[in-house]
Amino acid sequence: MAGEVKTFFLSSEVVPFAKTGGLADVAGALPGALRALGVDVRVALPLYRSARSGNFPLERVIERIEVPLGKWILPSSVWATETKEGVKVYLVEREDMFDRPNLYGNPMGDYYDNLERFSFFCHAALRTLEALGWRPDVIHCNDWQTGLVPALISGPYRHSPLLSGIPSVFTIHNLGYQGIFPAEKLPLTGLDYGEFFHPEGVEFWGNLSLLKAGIVYSKAITTVSPTYAKEIQTPEFGLGMEGILHHRREVLRGILNGVDYTLWNPATDPHLAENYYPGKMGGKKRCKEALIQEMGLEERLLQRPLLGMTTRLAAQKGLDLVTEAMEEILALDVGMVILGTGEDYYHKALQRAALENPGKVAVRIGFDEPLAHRIMAGVDIFLIPSRYEPCGLTQMYAFKYGTVPLVRATGGLEDTVRPFDPTTGQGNGFKFGPHTREAFLQCIKEAVRVYEKPDLWRLLVLNGMKEDFSWERSAKEYIDLYMSVMGR
Ligand code: ADP
Ligand code: GLC
């Protein structure tokens, strides 16, 4: 269908090379789905420490490219590998910038030189194309870390024989991260002050925003669910970008993310105590038992609802509701397992909750992929009380694992979760509206009531397991979009 389309896909994180959240899952899976539909897609990301030490072959494909950072020219090498679907992946090496313990910062805050790091990466990605002599039809950029690329193509690279005129698609995975830096850093990006630093350009309340660069200079903008595409045009969700997004609404659309069922499937998941599927649900019970044991929870919780969360610990994720309502939630005679990492404030609040409720609440601070899978399989209800959620992937993983998502009605959660109706037996989860302790608690009470009716619960679980959020449908939508920005 898309034999002729060549796409260069840029992301600051890609499974299995580097991950902090859902962007990595998307960048790890969507290119494979595009390739299966005939797109010649290649991916680029920085060569982080996690990618260096990962278990895949790396081959140096470009010995030396010269990458500008303001007035400096910094040499770099480019390495390559392939994903399990055969997608070519380029990793840009610059040890002093990317060989660090984390991708973007530490619990104290962001790395102070993120503008330098990601401006460097954007230039390096474009110079990689020049060095390879490969001209893609479309460059697909994701989030602020790659937002500079569309501006670079319309500015400093406009006379590059290879790159001139290549259209960009810019995908917003999270408007909450805007890549804002002091205006004084603009010269480091290579963008001309007069041409780019104004309200219709990269200027944002006196600062420089790399997210805005992506929004303004790309040919088409997408975000990761239809509802979020509408929400971000309003002051409540737009975080100051609503004006420019509304202005560009003709080229803005929501394309729902998918699930990589080769990685998230309880029938084949290598991390589980026992595999299972709709015809063999005993395995799920075994996973719950194993999780209860691993977490040191009371064994009697095997008969009661076990609630779980795996999440970045950020204000976005609504953890305030969880900590505020903790006592009342536990009064329902349920258990809770939380895995997360992020802001120090939440580390402390959650660890306190675990200390105060031994045997009932288990908290693990850290990033742990295998444990994320064991939690997905081992709990009954997966909580996602987000303030906003561009798409959210874990509710879709939960369906497949026979775990019932309980979510706030926002963004992609609104688009994927349908409230269960005990009278008709329709629906796949639980959903609440207002971001309040009362609404959250009401919703949990309702879920517990259904859990206590095993026939109903089984029906609800199976409704979720039947859902299919494969990437193919979304990949087709991206291909249509690539064709349209190419003028086909
Ligand atoms: P977001 O991208 O906002 O973090 P998503 O729901 O799109 O939210 O994706 C989150 C992804 O990150 C999921 O794959 C989830 O399992 C994973 N994840 C989040 N926190 C952790 C953690 N502490 N350990 C392991 N995996 C995590
Ligand atoms: C972001 C969003 C999340 C989305 C993910 C992948 O990090 O917070 O909702 O699922 O990107 O698009």
Coordinates of C-alpha atoms and ligand atoms in Angstrom, one line a residue:
M1 CA 0.0 0.0 0.0
A2 CA 2.8 2.4 0.8
G3 CA 5.7 1.0 -1.3
E4 CA 7.0 4.3 -2.2
V5 CA 6.9 6.1 1.2
K6 CA 10.2 6.7 3.0
T7 CA 9.9 7.9 6.6
F8 CA 12.6 9.0 9.0
F9 CA 11.2 8.6 12.5
L10 CA 12.9 10.6 15.3
S11 CA 12.3 9.9 19.0
S12 CA 14.2 10.6 22.2
E13 CA 13.3 7.2 23.5
V14 CA 12.6 3.9 21.8
V15 CA 11.9 0.4 23.2
P16 CA 14.1 -1.7 23.8
F17 CA 17.0 0.9 23.7
A18 CA 15.8 3.5 26.1
K19 CA 12.5 4.1 28.0
T20 CA 11.0 6.4 30.6
G21 CA 7.3 6.1 29.5
G22 CA 4.8 5.5 26.7
L23 CA 6.7 7.4 24.0
A24 CA 9.3 4.6 24.0
D25 CA 6.6 2.0 23.6
V26 CA 5.1 3.9 20.6
A27 CA 8.5 4.5 19.0
G28 CA 9.4 0.9 19.5
A29 CA 6.2 -0.4 17.8
L30 CA 4.8 2.0 15.3
P31 CA 7.8 1.8 12.9
G32 CA 7.5 -2.0 12.8
A33 CA 3.8 -1.7 12.0
L34 CA 4.6 0.9 9.2
R35 CA 7.2 -1.4 7.8
A36 CA 4.8 -4.3 7.7
L37 CA 2.6 -2.1 5.5
G38 CA 5.4 -1.4 3.2
V39 CA 6.9 1.9 4.4
D40 CA 10.7 2.2 4.3
V41 CA 11.0 3.6 7.8
R42 CA 14.2 4.2 9.7
V43 CA 14.5 5.4 13.3
A44 CA 17.0 7.6 15.1
L45 CA 17.7 8.2 18.8
P46 CA 20.7 9.2 21.0
L47 CA 23.1 6.5 22.0
Y48 CA 22.3 6.6 25.8
R49 CA 24.0 4.5 28.4
S50 CA 21.1 2.1 28.5
A51 CA 21.4 1.6 24.7
R52 CA 25.2 1.1 24.9
S53 CA 24.9 -1.6 27.5
G54 CA 21.8 -3.3 26.0
N55 CA 21.9 -6.7 24.5
F56 CA 21.9 -6.0 20.8
P57 CA 24.6 -5.8 18.1
L58 CA 25.7 -2.3 17.2
E59 CA 27.6 -1.5 14.1
R60 CA 29.3 1.8 13.5
V61 CA 27.9 3.1 10.2
I62 CA 29.3 6.6 10.1
E63 CA 32.8 7.1 11.5
R64 CA 32.5 10.9 11.9
I65 CA 30.0 13.5 11.2
E66 CA 30.4 17.2 12.1
V67 CA 27.5 18.6 14.1
P68 CA 27.1 22.3 14.8
L69 CA 26.2 23.5 18.3
G70 CA 26.1 27.3 18.0
K71 CA 29.6 28.3 16.9
W72 CA 31.1 24.9 17.8
I73 CA 31.5 22.0 15.5
L74 CA 31.3 18.8 17.5
P75 CA 32.3 15.5 16.0
S76 CA 30.0 12.5 16.5
S77 CA 29.7 8.9 15.3
V78 CA 26.6 7.0 14.3
W79 CA 25.8 3.4 15.1
A80 CA 23.1 1.2 13.7
T81 CA 21.1 -1.8 14.6
E82 CA 17.8 -3.4 13.7
T83 CA 14.6 -4.0 15.6
K84 CA 13.0 -7.4 15.8
E85 CA 10.8 -6.3 12.9
G86 CA 13.8 -5.5 10.8
V87 CA 13.5 -1.7 11.1
K88 CA 16.9 0.1 10.8
V89 CA 17.7 2.2 13.9
Y90 CA 20.5 4.8 14.0
L91 CA 22.0 5.8 17.4
V92 CA 23.9 9.1 17.6
E93 CA 26.9 8.9 19.8
R94 CA 28.2 11.7 21.9
E95 CA 29.5 10.3 25.2
D96 CA 29.7 13.6 27.1
M97 CA 26.0 14.3 26.4
F98 CA 24.3 10.9 26.4
D99 CA 26.4 8.4 28.4
R100 CA 24.6 9.4 31.7
P101 CA 22.6 7.4 34.2
N102 CA 19.2 8.8 33.0
L103 CA 17.7 10.2 29.8
Y104 CA 16.6 13.6 30.8
G105 CA 17.6 14.3 34.4
N106 CA 17.5 13.0 38.0
P107 CA 15.1 13.4 41.0
M108 CA 16.6 16.9 41.6
G109 CA 15.4 18.0 38.1
D110 CA 16.2 18.1 34.4
Y111 CA 19.8 18.1 33.2
Y112 CA 20.9 21.7 32.9
D113 CA 22.1 21.2 29.3
N114 CA 19.0 19.6 27.7
L115 CA 18.8 22.3 25.1
E116 CA 22.4 21.5 24.0
R117 CA 21.8 17.8 24.1
F118 CA 18.6 17.7 22.0
S119 CA 19.6 20.5 19.6
F120 CA 22.8 18.5 19.0
F121 CA 20.7 15.4 18.4
C122 CA 18.4 17.1 15.9
H123 CA 21.3 18.5 13.9
A124 CA 23.1 15.1 14.1
A125 CA 20.0 13.3 12.8
L126 CA 19.8 15.6 9.7
R127 CA 23.5 15.3 9.1
T128 CA 23.2 11.5 9.3
L129 CA 20.8 11.7 6.4
E130 CA 23.3 13.8 4.4
A131 CA 26.1 11.5 5.2
L132 CA 24.1 8.5 4.1
G133 CA 22.7 10.3 1.1
W134 CA 19.2 9.0 2.0
R135 CA 16.3 11.4 1.4
P136 CA 13.1 10.4 3.2
D137 CA 9.8 11.7 1.9
V138 CA 8.7 12.6 5.4
I139 CA 10.4 13.3 8.7
H140 CA 8.2 12.2 11.6
C141 CA 9.2 14.0 14.8
N142 CA 7.9 13.2 18.3
D143 CA 7.7 15.6 21.3
W144 CA 9.9 18.6 22.1
Q145 CA 13.2 16.8 22.0
T146 CA 12.8 16.5 18.2
G147 CA 10.7 19.7 17.7
L148 CA 13.6 21.7 16.4
V149 CA 13.9 19.6 13.2
P150 CA 10.9 21.1 11.3
A151 CA 12.3 24.6 12.0
L152 CA 15.9 23.6 11.0
I153 CA 14.6 22.3 7.7
S154 CA 12.8 25.6 6.9
G155 CA 15.8 27.6 8.2
P156 CA 19.5 26.6 8.3
Y157 CA 19.0 23.5 6.1
R158 CA 16.8 25.1 3.5
H159 CA 19.6 25.1 0.9
S160 CA 20.8 21.6 1.7
P161 CA 20.5 19.7 -1.6
L162 CA 19.4 16.6 0.2
L163 CA 17.1 18.0 2.9
S164 CA 15.5 21.0 1.3
G165 CA 11.7 20.9 1.3
I166 CA 11.2 17.6 3.2
P167 CA 7.8 17.9 5.0
S168 CA 7.6 17.1 8.7
V169 CA 4.9 15.5 10.7
F170 CA 5.0 16.4 14.4
T171 CA 3.4 14.2 17.0
I172 CA 2.6 15.6 20.5
H173 CA 2.7 12.8 23.0
N174 CA 2.4 15.1 26.0
L175 CA 1.8 18.9 25.9
G176 CA 3.0 19.1 29.5
Y177 CA 6.6 19.0 28.4
Q178 CA 7.3 22.0 26.3
G179 CA 11.1 22.2 25.9
I180 CA 11.3 25.7 27.3
F181 CA 14.7 27.4 27.6
P182 CA 16.0 30.9 28.1
A183 CA 16.0 33.0 24.9
E184 CA 19.7 33.5 25.3
K185 CA 20.2 29.9 24.2
L186 CA 18.6 30.4 20.8
P187 CA 22.0 30.8 19.0
L188 CA 23.0 27.3 20.1
T189 CA 20.1 25.9 17.9
G190 CA 21.3 27.5 14.7
L191 CA 18.0 29.3 14.2
D192 CA 18.2 33.0 13.1
Y193 CA 16.9 35.4 15.7
G194 CA 15.0 37.7 13.4
E195 CA 13.5 34.9 11.4
F196 CA 12.4 32.6 14.2
F197 CA 12.2 34.4 17.5
H198 CA 8.7 35.9 17.5
P199 CA 5.2 34.9 18.7
E200 CA 4.4 33.2 15.3
G201 CA 7.7 31.3 15.6
V202 CA 9.6 29.6 18.5
E203 CA 9.1 32.4 21.1
F204 CA 6.9 31.5 24.0
W205 CA 6.3 34.2 26.7
G206 CA 9.8 35.5 26.2
N207 CA 11.5 32.1 26.2
L208 CA 12.3 29.6 23.5
S209 CA 10.0 26.5 23.2
L210 CA 11.2 23.5 21.2
L211 CA 7.7 22.0 21.4
K212 CA 6.3 25.2 19.7
A213 CA 9.0 24.9 17.0
G214 CA 7.5 21.5 16.1
I215 CA 4.0 22.8 16.2
V216 CA 4.7 25.9 14.1
Y217 CA 7.0 24.5 11.4
S218 CA 5.7 21.0 10.7
K219 CA 3.3 20.4 7.8
A220 CA 0.9 18.3 9.9
I221 CA 0.5 17.8 13.6
T222 CA -0.9 14.8 15.4
T223 CA -1.5 13.8 18.9
V224 CA -2.2 10.4 20.4
S225 CA -6.0 10.3 20.8
P226 CA -9.0 12.1 19.2
T227 CA -10.2 13.5 22.5
Y228 CA -6.8 14.9 23.4
A229 CA -6.6 16.6 20.0
K230 CA -9.8 18.5 21.0
E231 CA -8.8 19.1 24.6
I232 CA -5.4 20.8 23.8
Q233 CA -7.3 23.5 21.9
T234 CA -8.8 24.7 25.2
P235 CA -7.3 26.8 27.9
E236 CA -7.8 24.0 30.5
F237 CA -5.5 21.5 28.7
G238 CA -3.6 23.7 26.2
L239 CA -1.1 24.9 28.8
G240 CA -0.6 28.1 26.9
M241 CA -0.3 26.4 23.5
E242 CA -4.1 26.3 22.9
G243 CA -4.1 29.5 20.7
I244 CA -1.5 28.2 18.2
L245 CA -3.0 24.7 18.2
H246 CA -6.5 26.1 17.5
H247 CA -4.9 28.3 14.8
R248 CA -3.4 25.1 13.2
R249 CA -6.5 22.9 13.8
E250 CA -6.9 22.2 10.0
V251 CA -3.7 20.2 10.1
L252 CA -4.1 18.8 13.6
R253 CA -5.6 15.3 14.2
G254 CA -5.7 12.6 16.9
I255 CA -4.5 9.1 16.0
L256 CA -4.9 6.6 18.8
N257 CA -1.9 4.7 19.9
G258 CA -1.9 0.9 19.6
V259 CA -0.4 -2.0 21.6
D260 CA 2.6 -4.2 20.7
Y261 CA 1.0 -7.5 21.5
T262 CA 4.3 -9.3 20.9
L263 CA 5.5 -7.6 24.1
W264 CA 2.2 -7.3 26.0
N265 CA 0.3 -10.5 25.9
P266 CA -0.3 -12.8 28.9
A267 CA -0.4 -15.9 26.7
T268 CA 3.3 -15.4 25.8
D269 CA 4.7 -12.9 28.4
P270 CA 8.0 -14.4 29.7
H271 CA 7.9 -12.4 32.9
L272 CA 4.8 -14.1 34.4
A273 CA 4.5 -16.9 37.0
E274 CA 2.1 -18.6 34.5
N275 CA 0.8 -17.7 31.1
Y276 CA -2.9 -17.4 30.5
Y277 CA -5.6 -16.5 28.0
P278 CA -9.4 -16.4 28.0
G279 CA -9.7 -20.2 28.0
K280 CA -7.1 -20.7 30.7
M281 CA -7.7 -18.1 33.4
G282 CA -6.2 -20.2 36.2
G283 CA -2.9 -18.6 35.2
K284 CA -4.1 -15.2 36.2
K285 CA -5.0 -16.4 39.6
R286 CA -1.5 -17.9 39.9
C287 CA 0.0 -14.5 38.9
K288 CA -2.0 -12.8 41.6
E289 CA -0.8 -15.3 44.2
A290 CA 2.8 -14.8 43.1
L291 CA 2.5 -11.0 43.2
I292 CA 1.0 -11.1 46.7
Q293 CA 3.9 -13.2 47.9
E294 CA 6.5 -11.1 46.1
M295 CA 5.2 -7.9 47.6
G296 CA 4.7 -9.3 51.1
L297 CA 0.9 -8.6 51.1
E298 CA -1.6 -10.5 53.2
E299 CA -2.5 -13.8 51.6
R300 CA -6.2 -13.2 52.3
L301 CA -6.1 -10.5 49.6
L302 CA -6.2 -13.4 47.1
Q303 CA -10.0 -13.3 47.6
R304 CA -10.3 -9.6 47.6
P305 CA -9.7 -6.9 44.9
L306 CA -6.1 -6.1 44.3
L307 CA -5.5 -2.6 42.9
G308 CA -2.4 -1.7 41.0
M309 CA -0.5 1.2 39.3
T310 CA 2.7 1.4 37.3
T311 CA 3.4 5.0 36.4
R312 CA 5.8 7.9 36.1
L313 CA 5.4 9.7 39.4
A314 CA 4.3 13.1 38.1
A315 CA 1.5 15.5 38.8
Q316 CA -0.2 14.4 35.5
K317 CA -0.9 11.0 36.9
G318 CA -3.3 12.0 39.7
L319 CA -1.4 10.4 42.5
D320 CA -2.8 13.1 44.8
L321 CA -6.1 11.3 44.6
V322 CA -4.6 8.0 45.5
T323 CA -2.7 9.3 48.6
E324 CA -5.7 11.5 49.8
A325 CA -8.2 8.6 49.4
M326 CA -5.8 5.9 50.7
E327 CA -7.5 5.3 54.0
E328 CA -11.0 5.1 52.6
I329 CA -9.8 2.8 49.8
L330 CA -8.3 0.4 52.2
A331 CA -11.4 0.5 54.3
L332 CA -13.0 -1.4 51.4
D333 CA -10.8 -4.3 52.3
V334 CA -8.6 -4.2 49.2
G335 CA -4.9 -4.3 48.6
M336 CA -2.7 -2.0 46.5
V337 CA 0.6 -2.4 44.6
I338 CA 2.3 0.7 43.2
L339 CA 5.5 0.8 41.0
G340 CA 6.8 4.1 39.9
T341 CA 9.6 6.6 39.7
G342 CA 9.8 10.3 39.2
E343 CA 9.3 13.3 41.5
D344 CA 10.8 13.0 45.0
Y345 CA 7.6 14.3 46.6
Y346 CA 5.6 11.3 45.4
H347 CA 8.4 8.8 46.3
K348 CA 8.1 10.0 49.9
A349 CA 4.3 10.2 50.1
L350 CA 3.9 6.6 48.7
Q351 CA 6.6 5.1 50.8
R352 CA 4.9 6.6 53.8
A353 CA 1.6 5.0 52.8
A354 CA 3.3 1.6 52.5
L355 CA 4.9 2.0 55.9
E356 CA 1.6 2.9 57.5
N357 CA -0.2 0.0 55.9
P358 CA 2.0 -3.1 56.0
G359 CA 0.6 -6.1 54.3
K360 CA -2.0 -4.0 52.5
V361 CA 0.0 -1.5 50.4
A362 CA 3.2 -2.3 48.6
V363 CA 5.3 0.4 46.9
R364 CA 8.3 -0.1 44.7
I365 CA 10.3 3.0 43.7
G366 CA 12.2 2.5 40.5
F367 CA 12.0 1.6 36.9
D368 CA 11.4 -2.2 36.5
E369 CA 10.1 -3.5 33.2
P370 CA 9.6 -7.2 34.3
L371 CA 7.8 -6.1 37.5
A372 CA 5.5 -3.8 35.4
H373 CA 4.4 -7.0 33.6
R374 CA 3.9 -9.0 36.8
I375 CA 1.8 -6.2 38.2
M376 CA -0.3 -6.0 35.0
A377 CA -1.0 -9.7 35.3
G378 CA -1.3 -10.0 39.1
V379 CA -3.8 -7.2 40.0
D380 CA -7.5 -7.1 39.4
I381 CA -8.0 -3.4 38.9
F382 CA -5.5 -1.0 37.3
L383 CA -5.9 2.6 38.5
I384 CA -5.3 5.5 36.1
P385 CA -6.7 8.6 37.8
S386 CA -4.8 11.0 35.5
R387 CA -5.4 14.8 35.5
Y388 CA -4.9 14.6 31.8
E389 CA -3.8 11.6 29.6
P390 CA -2.8 12.2 26.0
C391 CA -3.4 8.5 25.2
G392 CA -2.3 6.2 28.0
L393 CA -1.1 2.7 27.1
T394 CA -1.5 0.9 30.4
Q395 CA -5.4 0.8 30.2
M396 CA -5.0 -1.0 26.9
Y397 CA -2.4 -3.4 28.3
A398 CA -4.7 -4.0 31.2
F399 CA -7.6 -5.2 28.9
K400 CA -5.4 -7.8 27.4
Y401 CA -4.2 -9.0 30.8
G402 CA -7.8 -9.5 32.1
T403 CA -7.2 -6.6 34.5
V404 CA -10.0 -4.0 34.7
P405 CA -8.9 -0.4 34.2
L406 CA -10.4 2.3 36.4
V407 CA -9.7 5.6 34.8
R408 CA -10.5 9.3 34.8
A409 CA -12.5 10.4 31.7
T410 CA -9.8 12.3 29.9
G411 CA -7.8 12.1 26.6
G412 CA -7.2 8.6 25.4
L413 CA -8.7 7.1 28.5
E414 CA -12.0 8.6 27.5
D415 CA -11.6 7.1 24.0
T416 CA -10.7 3.6 25.0
V417 CA -12.6 2.8 28.3
R418 CA -16.4 2.2 28.2
P419 CA -18.1 2.0 31.7
F420 CA -19.4 -1.4 32.6
D421 CA -23.1 -1.6 32.8
P422 CA -24.2 -4.6 35.0
T423 CA -27.7 -4.7 33.5
T424 CA -26.6 -5.1 29.9
G425 CA -23.2 -6.7 30.5
Q426 CA -21.6 -4.1 28.1
G427 CA -18.5 -2.1 28.8
N428 CA -14.8 -2.8 29.6
G429 CA -13.9 -0.8 32.7
F430 CA -14.8 2.0 35.2
K431 CA -14.6 5.7 34.6
F432 CA -15.1 8.8 36.7
G433 CA -15.3 12.5 35.7
P434 CA -14.4 15.2 38.2
H435 CA -10.8 15.1 39.6
T436 CA -12.0 14.8 43.2
R437 CA -11.5 12.3 46.0
E438 CA -15.2 11.7 46.2
A439 CA -15.7 10.8 42.5
F440 CA -12.6 8.6 42.5
L441 CA -13.8 6.8 45.7
Q442 CA -17.3 6.3 44.3
C443 CA -15.9 4.7 41.2
I444 CA -13.7 2.3 43.3
K445 CA -16.7 1.4 45.4
E446 CA -18.6 0.5 42.3
A447 CA -15.8 -1.6 41.0
V448 CA -15.6 -3.5 44.3
R449 CA -19.3 -4.1 44.1
V450 CA -19.0 -5.7 40.7
Y451 CA -15.9 -7.7 41.8
E452 CA -18.1 -9.2 44.6
K453 CA -20.4 -10.7 41.9
P454 CA -18.0 -13.2 40.3
D455 CA -20.2 -13.9 37.2
L456 CA -20.4 -10.2 36.4
W457 CA -16.7 -9.8 37.0
R458 CA -15.9 -12.6 34.7
L459 CA -18.0 -11.1 32.0
L460 CA -16.3 -7.7 32.4
V461 CA -12.8 -9.2 32.3
L462 CA -13.6 -11.1 29.1
N463 CA -15.1 -8.0 27.5
G464 CA -11.7 -6.3 28.0
M465 CA -9.7 -9.3 26.8
K466 CA -11.6 -9.3 23.6
E467 CA -10.5 -5.7 22.8
D468 CA -8.1 -5.3 19.9
F469 CA -5.9 -2.3 19.8
S470 CA -3.3 -3.6 17.3
W471 CA -1.1 -1.0 15.7
E472 CA -2.2 -1.8 12.2
R473 CA -5.2 0.6 12.1
S474 CA -3.2 3.5 13.5
A475 CA -0.3 2.8 11.2
K476 CA -2.6 3.1 8.2
E477 CA -3.8 6.5 9.4
Y478 CA -0.2 7.6 9.7
I479 CA 0.5 6.4 6.1
D480 CA -2.6 8.4 4.9
L481 CA -1.1 11.4 6.6
Y482 CA 2.4 10.9 5.1
M483 CA 0.8 10.7 1.7
S484 CA -1.1 13.9 2.2
V485 CA 1.9 15.9 3.4
M486 CA 3.8 14.5 0.4
G487 CA 1.0 15.9 -1.8
R488 CA -0.1 12.5 -3.0
Ligands
ADP1 P1 3.3 7.9 30.0 O1 3.9 7.9 28.7 O2 2.6 9.2 30.3 O3 4.3 7.6 31.1 P2 1.7 5.6 29.2 O4 0.6 4.9 29.8 O5 1.6 6.0 27.7 O6 2.1 6.9 30.1 O7 3.0 4.7 29.2 C1 3.7 4.3 30.3 C2 4.6 3.2 30.0 O8 5.7 3.2 30.9 C3 4.0 1.8 30.1 O9 4.7 0.9 29.3 C4 4.3 1.5 31.6 O10 4.3 0.1 31.9 C5 5.7 2.1 31.7 N1 6.2 2.5 33.0 C6 5.9 3.6 33.7 N2 6.5 3.6 34.9 C7 7.3 2.5 35.0 C8 8.1 1.9 36.0 N3 8.4 2.6 37.1 N4 8.7 0.7 35.7 C9 8.4 0.1 34.6 N5 7.6 0.6 33.6 C10 7.0 1.8 33.8
GLC2 C1 2.9 10.4 26.7 C2 1.5 10.5 27.4 C3 0.8 9.2 27.3 C4 0.9 8.5 25.9 C5 2.4 8.4 25.6 C6 2.6 7.7 24.2 O1 3.9 10.2 27.6 O2 1.6 10.9 28.7 O3 -0.6 9.4 27.6 O4 0.3 7.2 25.9 O5 3.0 9.6 25.6 O6 2.0 8.5 23.2

